[in-house]
Coordinates of C-alpha atoms in Angstrom, one line a residue:
M7 CA 61.8 39.5 58.5
C8 CA 60.4 40.0 61.9
G9 CA 60.0 42.3 64.9
I10 CA 62.0 41.9 68.1
V11 CA 61.6 43.4 71.6
G12 CA 63.3 43.0 75.0
W13 CA 63.2 44.3 78.6
M14 CA 65.9 43.9 81.2
N15 CA 66.2 44.9 84.8
Y16 CA 68.8 43.5 87.2
E17 CA 66.9 45.0 90.2
E18 CA 63.5 43.5 89.5
N19 CA 62.0 40.1 89.1
L20 CA 60.3 40.0 85.7
S21 CA 59.2 36.4 85.8
Y22 CA 55.5 37.2 86.3
Q23 CA 55.3 40.5 84.4
T24 CA 54.1 39.2 81.1
K25 CA 51.7 42.1 80.3
I26 CA 54.4 44.7 79.5
I27 CA 56.4 42.5 77.2
D28 CA 53.2 41.3 75.5
L29 CA 52.2 44.9 74.9
M30 CA 55.6 45.7 73.4
N31 CA 55.5 42.6 71.2
K32 CA 52.0 43.4 70.0
Q33 CA 53.3 46.6 68.4
H34 CA 55.1 44.5 65.8
A35 CA 52.1 42.4 64.7
E36 CA 52.4 43.7 61.1
R37 CA 56.1 43.0 61.0
G38 CA 55.6 39.4 62.0
P39 CA 52.2 38.1 61.0
D40 CA 53.0 34.4 61.0
S41 CA 53.7 33.7 64.7
E42 CA 54.6 35.3 68.0
G43 CA 56.4 34.3 71.1
T44 CA 58.0 35.5 74.4
W45 CA 60.6 34.2 76.8
I46 CA 60.8 35.5 80.3
G47 CA 63.5 34.9 82.8
K48 CA 64.2 36.5 86.2
H49 CA 65.8 39.7 84.9
V50 CA 65.0 39.7 81.2
A51 CA 62.0 39.3 78.9
L52 CA 62.3 38.8 75.2
G53 CA 59.6 39.0 72.5
H54 CA 59.4 38.1 68.8
R55 CA 56.9 38.4 65.9
R56 CA 57.8 36.2 62.9
L57 CA 57.6 36.6 59.2
S58 CA 58.5 33.2 58.0
V59 CA 61.0 33.2 55.1
M60 CA 63.4 30.3 55.7
D61 CA 62.3 26.9 57.0
P62 CA 58.7 28.2 57.8
E63 CA 57.9 25.0 59.8
N64 CA 60.7 25.6 62.3
G65 CA 62.6 28.5 63.7
L66 CA 60.0 29.7 66.2
Q67 CA 61.4 32.5 68.5
P68 CA 62.6 33.4 71.0
M69 CA 64.8 30.4 70.5
V70 CA 66.6 28.7 73.4
K71 CA 70.0 26.9 72.8
Q72 CA 72.0 24.9 75.3
F73 CA 75.8 24.7 75.1
G74 CA 76.8 22.5 78.1
N75 CA 75.8 24.4 81.2
Q76 CA 75.4 27.6 79.2
Q77 CA 71.9 28.6 78.0
M78 CA 71.4 31.2 75.4
V79 CA 68.2 32.8 74.2
V80 CA 68.0 34.7 70.9
T81 CA 65.4 36.9 69.3
Y82 CA 66.3 37.9 65.7
N83 CA 65.1 40.0 62.8
G84 CA 66.9 39.6 59.5
E85 CA 68.4 37.3 56.9
L86 CA 71.9 35.8 56.7
Y87 CA 72.9 35.5 53.1
N88 CA 76.0 33.5 53.9
M89 CA 73.9 31.0 56.0
A90 CA 75.2 27.9 54.2
E91 CA 78.9 28.9 54.6
L92 CA 78.4 30.0 58.2
R93 CA 76.6 26.8 59.1
T94 CA 79.3 24.6 57.5
E95 CA 82.0 26.5 59.4
L96 CA 80.2 26.1 62.7
E97 CA 79.6 22.4 62.0
T98 CA 83.3 21.9 61.4
L99 CA 83.9 23.4 64.8
G100 CA 81.5 20.8 66.4
Y101 CA 78.2 22.6 66.5
R102 CA 75.0 20.7 65.6
F103 CA 71.8 22.2 64.2
T104 CA 68.2 20.8 64.1
T105 CA 66.6 23.4 61.7
Q106 CA 67.3 24.9 58.3
C107 CA 66.8 28.5 59.5
D108 CA 69.5 31.0 60.1
T109 CA 68.3 31.9 63.6
E110 CA 69.9 28.8 65.1
L111 CA 73.3 29.9 63.9
L112 CA 73.4 33.1 65.9
P113 CA 73.8 31.7 69.4
A114 CA 76.4 29.2 68.2
A115 CA 78.3 32.1 66.4
Y116 CA 78.1 34.1 69.6
Q117 CA 79.3 31.2 71.7
E118 CA 82.2 30.7 69.4
W119 CA 83.3 34.2 68.5
G120 CA 81.7 36.4 71.2
V121 CA 81.2 40.1 70.4
D122 CA 83.0 39.6 67.0
A123 CA 80.3 37.2 65.7
P124 CA 78.7 39.8 63.4
K125 CA 82.0 40.2 61.5
R126 CA 81.4 36.7 60.2
M127 CA 77.9 37.5 58.9
N128 CA 76.8 38.7 55.5
G129 CA 73.2 39.9 55.7
I130 CA 70.7 42.3 57.1
F131 CA 69.9 41.8 60.8
A132 CA 69.2 43.1 64.3
F133 CA 69.3 40.5 67.1
A134 CA 69.6 40.1 70.8
I135 CA 71.2 37.2 72.7
W136 CA 70.7 36.6 76.4
D137 CA 73.5 34.6 78.1
E138 CA 71.7 33.0 81.1
L139 CA 75.0 31.9 82.7
K140 CA 76.8 35.2 82.5
Q141 CA 73.6 37.2 82.9
E142 CA 74.5 39.4 80.0
L143 CA 72.5 40.8 77.1
Y144 CA 74.2 41.3 73.7
I145 CA 72.5 43.1 70.8
A146 CA 73.9 43.9 67.3
R147 CA 72.8 45.5 64.1
D148 CA 73.9 45.0 60.5
R149 CA 76.7 47.0 59.0
I150 CA 74.6 49.3 56.8
G151 CA 71.6 49.6 59.0
V152 CA 69.0 47.9 56.8
K153 CA 67.2 46.5 59.8
P154 CA 66.2 49.0 62.6
L155 CA 67.0 48.7 66.3
F156 CA 66.3 51.2 69.1
Y157 CA 66.9 51.1 72.8
A158 CA 66.4 53.1 76.0
H159 CA 68.1 53.0 79.4
V160 CA 66.2 54.7 82.2
K161 CA 67.4 54.1 85.8
D162 CA 67.5 50.3 86.1
T163 CA 65.3 49.6 83.1
F164 CA 66.8 48.7 79.7
V165 CA 64.4 48.1 76.7
F166 CA 65.0 47.6 73.0
G167 CA 62.8 47.0 69.9
S168 CA 62.7 47.1 66.2
E169 CA 60.4 50.1 66.3
I170 CA 60.1 53.0 68.8
K171 CA 56.4 52.4 69.3
S172 CA 57.3 49.2 71.0
L173 CA 59.5 50.9 73.5
L174 CA 56.8 53.5 74.4
Q175 CA 54.6 50.6 75.7
H176 CA 56.9 50.3 78.7
P177 CA 55.8 52.6 81.6
D178 CA 59.3 53.9 82.2
I179 CA 59.7 55.2 78.7
R180 CA 57.8 58.4 78.0
P181 CA 57.2 60.2 74.7
V182 CA 59.1 63.3 75.8
I183 CA 61.1 65.5 73.3
D184 CA 63.7 68.2 74.3
E185 CA 65.3 70.9 72.2
Q186 CA 67.5 68.4 70.3
G187 CA 64.6 66.1 69.5
L188 CA 62.5 69.0 68.2
A189 CA 65.4 70.2 66.1
E190 CA 65.7 66.7 64.6
V191 CA 62.1 66.8 63.5
L192 CA 61.8 70.4 62.3
M193 CA 65.2 70.8 60.7
M194 CA 66.7 67.4 59.9
G195 CA 63.4 65.5 59.1
P196 CA 62.6 63.3 57.4
A197 CA 66.2 62.4 57.8
R198 CA 67.6 61.7 61.2
T199 CA 71.1 61.9 62.8
P200 CA 72.6 58.4 63.3
G201 CA 72.1 57.2 66.8
E202 CA 69.3 59.6 67.6
G203 CA 65.8 58.4 68.5
V204 CA 64.2 61.9 68.7
F205 CA 62.5 61.1 72.0
R206 CA 64.6 62.1 75.0
D207 CA 65.5 58.7 76.4
I208 CA 65.5 56.7 73.2
K209 CA 68.6 56.0 71.1
E210 CA 69.2 54.1 67.9
L211 CA 71.9 51.4 67.9
K212 CA 74.0 52.7 65.0
P213 CA 74.7 50.5 62.0
G214 CA 77.7 48.3 62.4
H215 CA 77.6 48.4 66.2
W216 CA 77.0 46.0 69.0
L217 CA 75.9 46.7 72.6
K218 CA 76.4 44.5 75.6
I219 CA 74.8 45.1 79.0
S220 CA 76.0 43.4 82.2
R221 CA 76.0 44.3 85.9
Q222 CA 79.2 46.3 85.2
G223 CA 77.3 48.6 82.8
I224 CA 76.8 49.1 79.1
Q225 CA 79.4 48.8 76.4
I226 CA 78.8 50.0 72.8
H227 CA 81.4 49.4 70.1
P228 CA 81.6 49.5 66.3
Y229 CA 82.5 46.2 64.6
W230 CA 82.6 47.6 61.1
Q231 CA 83.4 50.9 59.5
L232 CA 84.5 52.2 56.2
V233 CA 88.3 52.5 55.7
S234 CA 89.9 54.8 53.2
R235 CA 92.9 53.5 51.3
P236 CA 94.4 54.0 47.8
H237 CA 92.5 52.3 45.0
E238 CA 95.1 50.3 43.0
D239 CA 93.0 48.6 40.3
D240 CA 92.9 50.0 36.8
F241 CA 89.6 50.8 35.1
E242 CA 88.9 47.5 33.5
T243 CA 89.8 45.5 36.6
T244 CA 87.6 47.9 38.6
I245 CA 84.7 47.2 36.2
T246 CA 85.2 43.5 36.5
K247 CA 85.2 43.5 40.3
V248 CA 82.2 45.8 40.5
T249 CA 80.3 43.5 38.2
E250 CA 81.3 40.4 40.2
L251 CA 80.5 41.9 43.5
F252 CA 77.1 43.1 42.3
E253 CA 76.1 39.8 40.7
S254 CA 77.3 37.9 43.8
S255 CA 75.2 40.1 46.0
V256 CA 72.0 39.6 44.0
R257 CA 72.6 35.8 43.8
R258 CA 73.0 35.6 47.6
Q259 CA 69.9 37.6 48.2
L260 CA 67.7 35.3 46.1
I261 CA 67.7 32.6 48.8
S262 CA 64.1 32.0 50.1
D263 CA 61.6 29.3 50.9
V264 CA 58.7 31.6 50.0
P265 CA 57.8 33.6 46.8
I266 CA 60.4 36.2 45.8
G267 CA 60.6 38.8 43.1
T268 CA 61.8 42.3 42.4
M269 CA 60.6 45.9 42.2
L270 CA 61.2 47.2 38.7
S271 CA 60.9 50.9 37.8
G272 CA 62.8 50.8 34.5
G273 CA 65.7 52.7 36.1
L274 CA 69.3 51.6 36.0
D275 CA 69.3 50.2 39.6
S276 CA 66.1 48.1 39.7
S277 CA 66.7 47.0 36.1
A278 CA 70.1 45.7 37.0
I279 CA 68.9 43.7 39.9
S280 CA 66.0 42.3 38.0
A281 CA 68.2 41.3 35.1
V282 CA 70.6 39.3 37.3
A283 CA 67.6 37.8 39.2
A284 CA 66.0 36.7 36.0
K285 CA 69.2 35.1 34.8
V286 CA 69.4 33.2 38.1
F287 CA 65.8 32.1 37.8
R288 CA 66.5 30.7 34.3
E289 CA 69.7 28.9 35.4
E290 CA 67.8 27.3 38.4
D291 CA 64.6 26.6 36.4
R292 CA 62.5 28.7 38.8
G293 CA 60.2 30.0 36.1
P294 CA 59.7 33.6 35.1
L295 CA 60.8 36.3 37.5
T296 CA 57.9 38.2 39.1
T297 CA 58.3 42.0 38.8
F298 CA 56.3 44.9 40.1
S299 CA 56.2 48.6 39.1
I300 CA 54.1 51.5 40.4
D301 CA 52.2 54.3 38.6
Y302 CA 49.6 56.9 39.5
Q303 CA 46.1 57.7 38.4
D304 CA 46.1 60.1 35.4
N305 CA 49.9 60.3 35.6
D306 CA 50.1 60.4 31.8
Q307 CA 48.0 63.6 32.0
F308 CA 49.6 65.5 34.9
F309 CA 53.3 64.4 35.0
E310 CA 55.7 67.3 34.8
Q311 CA 59.4 67.1 34.5
N312 CA 61.7 68.6 37.1
E313 CA 65.4 68.3 37.9
F314 CA 64.9 65.4 40.2
Q315 CA 62.4 63.5 38.1
P316 CA 63.1 64.1 34.4
N317 CA 60.8 61.3 33.0
A318 CA 58.0 59.0 34.1
D319 CA 58.8 55.3 34.8
S320 CA 56.0 53.5 33.1
P321 CA 57.4 53.0 29.5
W322 CA 60.8 52.1 30.8
A323 CA 59.4 49.5 33.2
Q324 CA 57.4 48.0 30.4
L325 CA 60.5 47.9 28.2
M326 CA 62.5 46.0 30.9
A327 CA 59.6 43.6 31.6
E328 CA 59.5 42.6 28.0
F329 CA 63.3 42.3 27.8
L330 CA 63.3 40.0 30.9
Q331 CA 60.1 38.2 29.9
S332 CA 59.0 38.6 33.5
D333 CA 55.6 38.1 35.0
H334 CA 55.1 41.8 35.3
H335 CA 52.5 43.6 37.4
V336 CA 51.7 47.4 37.4
V337 CA 50.2 48.8 40.6
Y338 CA 48.1 51.9 39.8
L339 CA 47.4 54.1 42.8
N340 CA 44.5 56.6 43.1
N341 CA 45.2 59.9 44.7
Q342 CA 42.5 59.7 47.4
E343 CA 43.9 56.4 48.8
L344 CA 47.3 57.9 48.6
I345 CA 46.2 60.8 50.8
D346 CA 44.2 58.5 53.1
Y347 CA 47.2 56.4 53.8
I348 CA 49.5 59.2 54.9
P349 CA 48.4 58.9 58.6
R350 CA 49.0 55.2 58.5
A351 CA 52.4 55.8 57.1
L352 CA 53.3 58.1 59.9
I353 CA 52.3 55.5 62.5
A354 CA 54.3 52.8 60.7
R355 CA 57.3 55.1 60.7
D356 CA 57.0 56.5 64.2
F357 CA 58.0 60.0 62.9
P358 CA 56.9 62.5 60.3
G359 CA 58.2 61.2 57.0
M360 CA 57.9 61.7 53.3
A361 CA 54.1 61.8 53.2
D362 CA 52.9 60.6 49.8
I363 CA 56.2 59.0 49.0
D364 CA 55.7 56.9 52.2
S365 CA 52.1 56.2 51.7
S366 CA 52.6 55.2 48.1
L367 CA 55.3 52.7 49.0
M368 CA 53.0 51.3 51.7
L369 CA 50.3 50.8 49.2
F370 CA 52.7 49.4 46.7
S371 CA 54.0 46.9 49.3
R372 CA 50.4 45.9 50.1
E373 CA 49.8 44.9 46.5
I374 CA 53.1 43.1 46.2
K375 CA 52.4 41.1 49.3
K376 CA 49.5 39.5 47.6
D377 CA 51.9 37.6 45.4
L378 CA 55.3 37.7 47.1
T379 CA 56.8 37.5 50.6
V380 CA 60.3 38.8 49.6
C381 CA 61.2 41.5 47.1
L382 CA 64.5 42.9 45.9
S383 CA 64.8 46.7 45.5
G384 CA 67.3 49.0 43.8
E385 CA 67.7 51.3 46.9
C386 CA 71.1 52.9 47.6
A387 CA 72.9 52.6 44.3
D388 CA 72.8 56.4 44.1
E389 CA 74.5 56.8 47.5
V390 CA 77.1 54.1 46.7
F391 CA 77.9 55.1 43.1
G392 CA 77.0 58.9 43.1
G393 CA 73.7 59.2 41.3
Y394 CA 72.3 62.4 42.7
P395 CA 72.6 65.9 41.1
W396 CA 74.5 67.1 44.2
F397 CA 77.5 64.9 43.3
H398 CA 77.8 66.5 39.9
R399 CA 77.0 70.2 40.3
E400 CA 80.0 72.2 41.5
E401 CA 77.9 74.7 43.6
M402 CA 76.3 71.7 45.4
V403 CA 79.6 70.0 45.8
Q404 CA 81.2 73.0 47.4
A405 CA 78.2 74.0 49.6
D406 CA 79.2 73.8 53.2
I407 CA 76.1 71.9 54.3
F408 CA 74.4 68.6 53.8
P409 CA 73.7 68.7 50.0
W410 CA 70.1 67.7 50.4
A411 CA 69.5 70.3 53.1
R412 CA 70.8 73.4 51.3
L413 CA 67.4 75.0 51.5
T414 CA 66.4 73.8 54.9
H415 CA 66.8 77.4 56.2
E416 CA 63.6 78.2 54.2
R417 CA 61.7 76.3 57.0
I418 CA 62.9 78.5 59.8
P419 CA 60.5 81.4 59.3
F420 CA 57.6 79.0 59.9
I421 CA 58.9 78.1 63.4
R422 CA 57.8 80.3 66.3
K423 CA 60.4 82.8 67.5
D424 CA 60.5 81.4 71.0
V425 CA 61.0 77.9 69.7
Q426 CA 63.7 79.1 67.4
N427 CA 65.5 80.6 70.4
K428 CA 65.4 77.3 72.2
I429 CA 66.4 74.9 69.4
Q430 CA 68.7 77.3 67.4
P431 CA 67.7 75.6 64.1
K432 CA 70.4 77.0 61.8
E433 CA 73.2 76.3 64.3
Y434 CA 71.8 72.8 64.9
V435 CA 72.0 71.8 61.3
E436 CA 75.5 73.3 61.0
M437 CA 76.6 71.4 64.1
R438 CA 75.4 68.1 62.8
Y439 CA 77.1 68.8 59.5
Q440 CA 80.4 69.4 61.2
Q441 CA 80.0 66.2 63.2
A442 CA 79.6 64.2 60.0
L443 CA 82.7 65.8 58.5
E444 CA 84.7 64.8 61.5
E445 CA 83.8 61.2 61.1
V446 CA 84.9 60.8 57.5
P447 CA 87.7 58.2 57.0
R448 CA 90.7 60.0 55.5
C449 CA 93.4 58.9 53.1
D450 CA 96.7 60.9 53.1
Q451 CA 97.0 60.3 49.3
D452 CA 93.7 61.8 48.4
T453 CA 93.6 65.1 46.4
P454 CA 91.5 67.9 47.8
K455 CA 88.9 67.1 45.2
E456 CA 88.8 63.4 46.1
E457 CA 88.7 64.3 49.8
R458 CA 85.6 66.5 49.2
M459 CA 83.9 63.8 47.1
K460 CA 84.5 61.3 49.9
E461 CA 82.9 63.7 52.4
L462 CA 79.8 63.9 50.2
F463 CA 79.7 60.1 49.8
Y464 CA 80.1 59.6 53.5
M465 CA 77.3 62.0 54.3
N466 CA 75.0 60.2 51.8
L467 CA 75.9 56.8 53.1
T468 CA 75.5 57.6 56.8
R469 CA 72.8 60.4 56.8
W470 CA 70.6 60.2 53.7
M471 CA 70.7 56.5 52.9
P472 CA 69.5 55.5 56.4
T473 CA 66.4 57.6 55.7
L474 CA 65.6 55.6 52.6
L475 CA 66.3 52.3 54.3
D476 CA 64.2 53.2 57.3
R477 CA 61.3 54.2 55.0
K478 CA 61.6 51.0 52.9
D479 CA 61.7 48.8 56.0
R480 CA 58.7 50.5 57.7
M481 CA 56.4 50.8 54.7
S482 CA 57.1 47.2 53.5
M483 CA 57.0 45.5 56.9
A484 CA 53.7 47.3 57.6
Y485 CA 52.3 44.6 55.3
G486 CA 54.7 41.8 56.2
L487 CA 56.8 42.2 53.0
E488 CA 60.6 41.6 53.3
V489 CA 62.6 43.9 51.1
R490 CA 66.3 43.2 50.3
V491 CA 68.8 45.7 49.0
P492 CA 71.7 44.2 47.0
F493 CA 73.4 47.5 46.5
C494 CA 73.9 47.6 50.3
D495 CA 76.1 44.5 50.3
H496 CA 79.0 45.5 52.5
H497 CA 81.7 44.0 50.2
L498 CA 80.4 46.1 47.4
V499 CA 80.1 49.3 49.5
E500 CA 83.7 48.8 50.8
Y501 CA 85.1 48.4 47.4
V502 CA 83.3 51.2 45.7
W503 CA 84.0 53.6 48.6
N504 CA 87.7 53.8 47.5
I505 CA 87.2 54.0 43.8
P506 CA 88.3 57.5 42.6
W507 CA 85.6 60.0 41.7
E508 CA 86.9 60.2 38.1
M509 CA 86.1 56.5 37.7
K510 CA 82.8 56.6 39.4
A511 CA 81.7 59.5 37.1
H512 CA 83.0 57.7 34.0
N513 CA 82.2 59.7 30.8
G514 CA 80.9 62.5 33.0
R515 CA 77.7 60.6 33.8
E516 CA 76.0 60.0 37.1
K517 CA 76.8 56.4 38.1
G518 CA 79.0 56.3 35.0
L519 CA 81.0 53.4 36.4
L520 CA 77.9 51.3 37.1
R521 CA 76.5 52.1 33.7
H522 CA 79.7 50.8 32.1
A523 CA 79.7 47.7 34.3
L524 CA 76.1 46.8 33.2
K525 CA 76.8 46.8 29.5
G526 CA 75.8 43.5 28.1
I527 CA 73.4 43.0 31.0
L528 CA 70.9 45.7 30.3
P529 CA 69.5 47.2 27.0
D530 CA 71.3 50.3 25.9
E531 CA 68.2 52.4 26.3
I532 CA 68.1 51.6 30.0
I533 CA 71.8 52.2 30.5
E534 CA 71.5 55.6 28.9
R535 CA 68.3 56.6 30.7
K536 CA 68.8 59.7 32.9
K537 CA 68.4 59.0 36.6
S538 CA 64.8 59.4 37.8
P539 CA 64.0 58.7 41.5
Y540 CA 61.1 56.9 43.1
P541 CA 58.0 58.4 41.4
K542 CA 55.5 60.7 43.1
T543 CA 52.1 62.0 42.2
H544 CA 51.8 65.1 40.1
H545 CA 48.0 65.2 40.3
P546 CA 46.7 68.7 41.3
L547 CA 44.2 67.0 43.6
Y548 CA 47.1 66.2 45.9
L549 CA 48.3 69.8 46.4
Q550 CA 44.7 71.0 46.7
T551 CA 43.9 68.5 49.4
M552 CA 47.1 69.2 51.4
Q553 CA 46.3 73.0 51.2
K554 CA 42.7 72.4 52.3
K555 CA 43.8 70.2 55.2
V556 CA 46.3 72.8 56.5
K557 CA 43.7 75.5 56.2
E558 CA 41.4 73.3 58.4
L559 CA 44.3 72.8 60.8
L560 CA 44.7 76.6 61.0
L561 CA 41.1 76.8 62.2
D562 CA 42.0 74.7 65.2
K563 CA 44.1 77.1 67.2
Q564 CA 44.4 74.5 70.0
A565 CA 46.1 72.0 67.8
P566 CA 49.5 71.1 69.3
I567 CA 51.4 72.1 66.2
W568 CA 50.9 75.8 67.0
D569 CA 53.1 75.3 70.1
F570 CA 55.9 75.0 67.6
L571 CA 54.9 76.7 64.3
D572 CA 53.9 80.3 63.8
H573 CA 50.2 80.3 63.1
R574 CA 50.2 83.7 61.2
V575 CA 53.2 82.9 59.0
V576 CA 51.7 79.5 58.0
Q577 CA 48.4 81.1 57.4
R578 CA 49.9 83.7 55.0
F579 CA 51.8 81.0 53.2
V580 CA 48.8 78.8 52.7
R581 CA 46.6 81.6 51.4
Q582 CA 49.0 82.1 48.5
D583 CA 48.3 80.7 45.0
L584 CA 50.6 77.8 45.7
Q585 CA 52.0 75.9 42.7
Q586 CA 53.3 72.3 42.5
K587 CA 56.7 73.6 41.3
H588 CA 56.9 76.5 43.8
L589 CA 60.5 77.3 44.6
P590 CA 62.5 77.5 46.8
W591 CA 62.3 74.0 48.0
F592 CA 62.4 73.5 51.8
G593 CA 65.3 71.1 52.2
Q594 CA 65.2 67.3 52.2
L595 CA 63.8 67.5 48.6
M596 CA 60.6 69.0 50.0
N597 CA 58.4 71.0 47.5
V598 CA 55.2 72.8 48.6
P599 CA 52.9 69.8 48.8
A600 CA 55.5 67.8 50.6
L601 CA 56.0 70.6 53.1
L602 CA 52.3 70.9 53.8
A603 CA 51.9 67.2 54.2
Y604 CA 54.9 67.2 56.6
W605 CA 53.2 69.8 58.8
L606 CA 50.1 67.6 58.9
Q607 CA 52.1 64.6 59.8
F608 CA 53.9 66.6 62.5
N609 CA 50.6 67.5 64.1
Q610 CA 49.3 64.0 63.8
W611 CA 52.6 62.7 65.4
L612 CA 52.2 65.1 68.4
V613 CA 48.6 63.8 68.9
H614 CA 49.0 60.1 68.2
F615 CA 52.2 59.6 70.3
Q616 CA 51.0 62.1 72.9
V617 CA 54.3 63.9 72.6
Q618 CA 55.4 66.0 75.6
W619 CA 57.6 69.0 75.1
R620 CA 60.1 69.4 77.9

């Protein structure tokens, strides 16, 4: 994986303005530690930082390709899993290639199929192509949104980049937030509305979309979206197809010219990926699969069950490692380092995030990177197959709000009254919820129950899942680790989308269909294990430290956070005898320590990015 940036202005000669594009490109140094490059024309400048995965000796970018009198320049972040098939198809059409990397295929595909080129691609990607002859810039993003891409258009300036911090290096792009951006951070965070970049002038290119800018203006169009249709396969056929699609996805994603392995928690999803990967490794005589799991200092002493985390991962990961005979590594995190890395995680993510959940993944990625360059992860099976409690509890199913945000209203009292009046927090969340409902692809033959379940799945796939994918990308790429997500294969997502809820919840279990499909692939104990999410620390030191840090922040009445949060309300709250399990939760799966850490990150974000409130 890599980092990409670009700057375009039809009214200005950029030929000698190297400093700005270099500054933008520098922000992605961690994403691309292996090489860097820029290409500058009269009206466009492109930058690239490379993490070499395929054909490390070649594939330097930005890459220039000539087709007759037509010159195209590409900067690309991603991986095409159907590279071999796409290459063969293009060669049949007369194109010739000089490297073994997938970058070279992109300008040829664009030359041949134009704006529809991404429809031919199976992979995770964000790329830009400059057509020198037509003086047009084309950018596109993968269907599910695994790879990030943001842009801003201010007057005559158009900029884009893998991360928002790169855009903010351009003098025309300022870190200004308005009412909408503040509502995103205070009420939707750490999730984010698709297409929103929080800062006033910054937008996200939505997953499955392309953008083209020419002298006639900007066009933005979807090239992929979910389609609802009747599911005609019986249960056994459905199981067969799900198994085939899943195994095909894992096989495709094991292509690499650098060391590759898997994250293994001992849960259903990562175990399934690891099992198929280990099988492929045996078939191809690639040696034992390398697997990694994570645990916390003194977790055996302090772990406490809750509805979202019913059991610890460690024994299950060990069981699977022995079953696979993998080269297994356990990464133990100490709580002080976990806390110390929270500010780094914020900077990597560009927004307040999941605090210790982010910093732990960053540290986990740091350790994995010592042995691997590419890692497969079980992310997104819950969104695709229905693994969360809110899919299975009737009161959550019927709640007229994002299911993970049912308790977000508990945050409102902490917001200053004057700020509440400006951002209308409750109404903002309701408005975003209604927007999501309006987007849901409908099928006339669906029952009311099926229709409601599709609404929940759509919100999870388009609102919650991007939060997890963004987190995974930022925390792993902070150490130059490429993470692939087989459950996000668009063929699998498309097929499972239309499977009726009764099949998905086979035997009344979360991910019941997937569990049944994995029989014979996984040990029965793993198949029957109750879902447990990515682990977090239960050590009392974490809550104590967060409470102490917020108390210290309360002493600094000039801290920018107090322009937005009510100092007295926060003070009363922090002085309580806070408990790890304190309820109610505060939306987005935030318990007390997570909320305290989010406030700390919010203040750090305001300071680090010099955020200006309009």
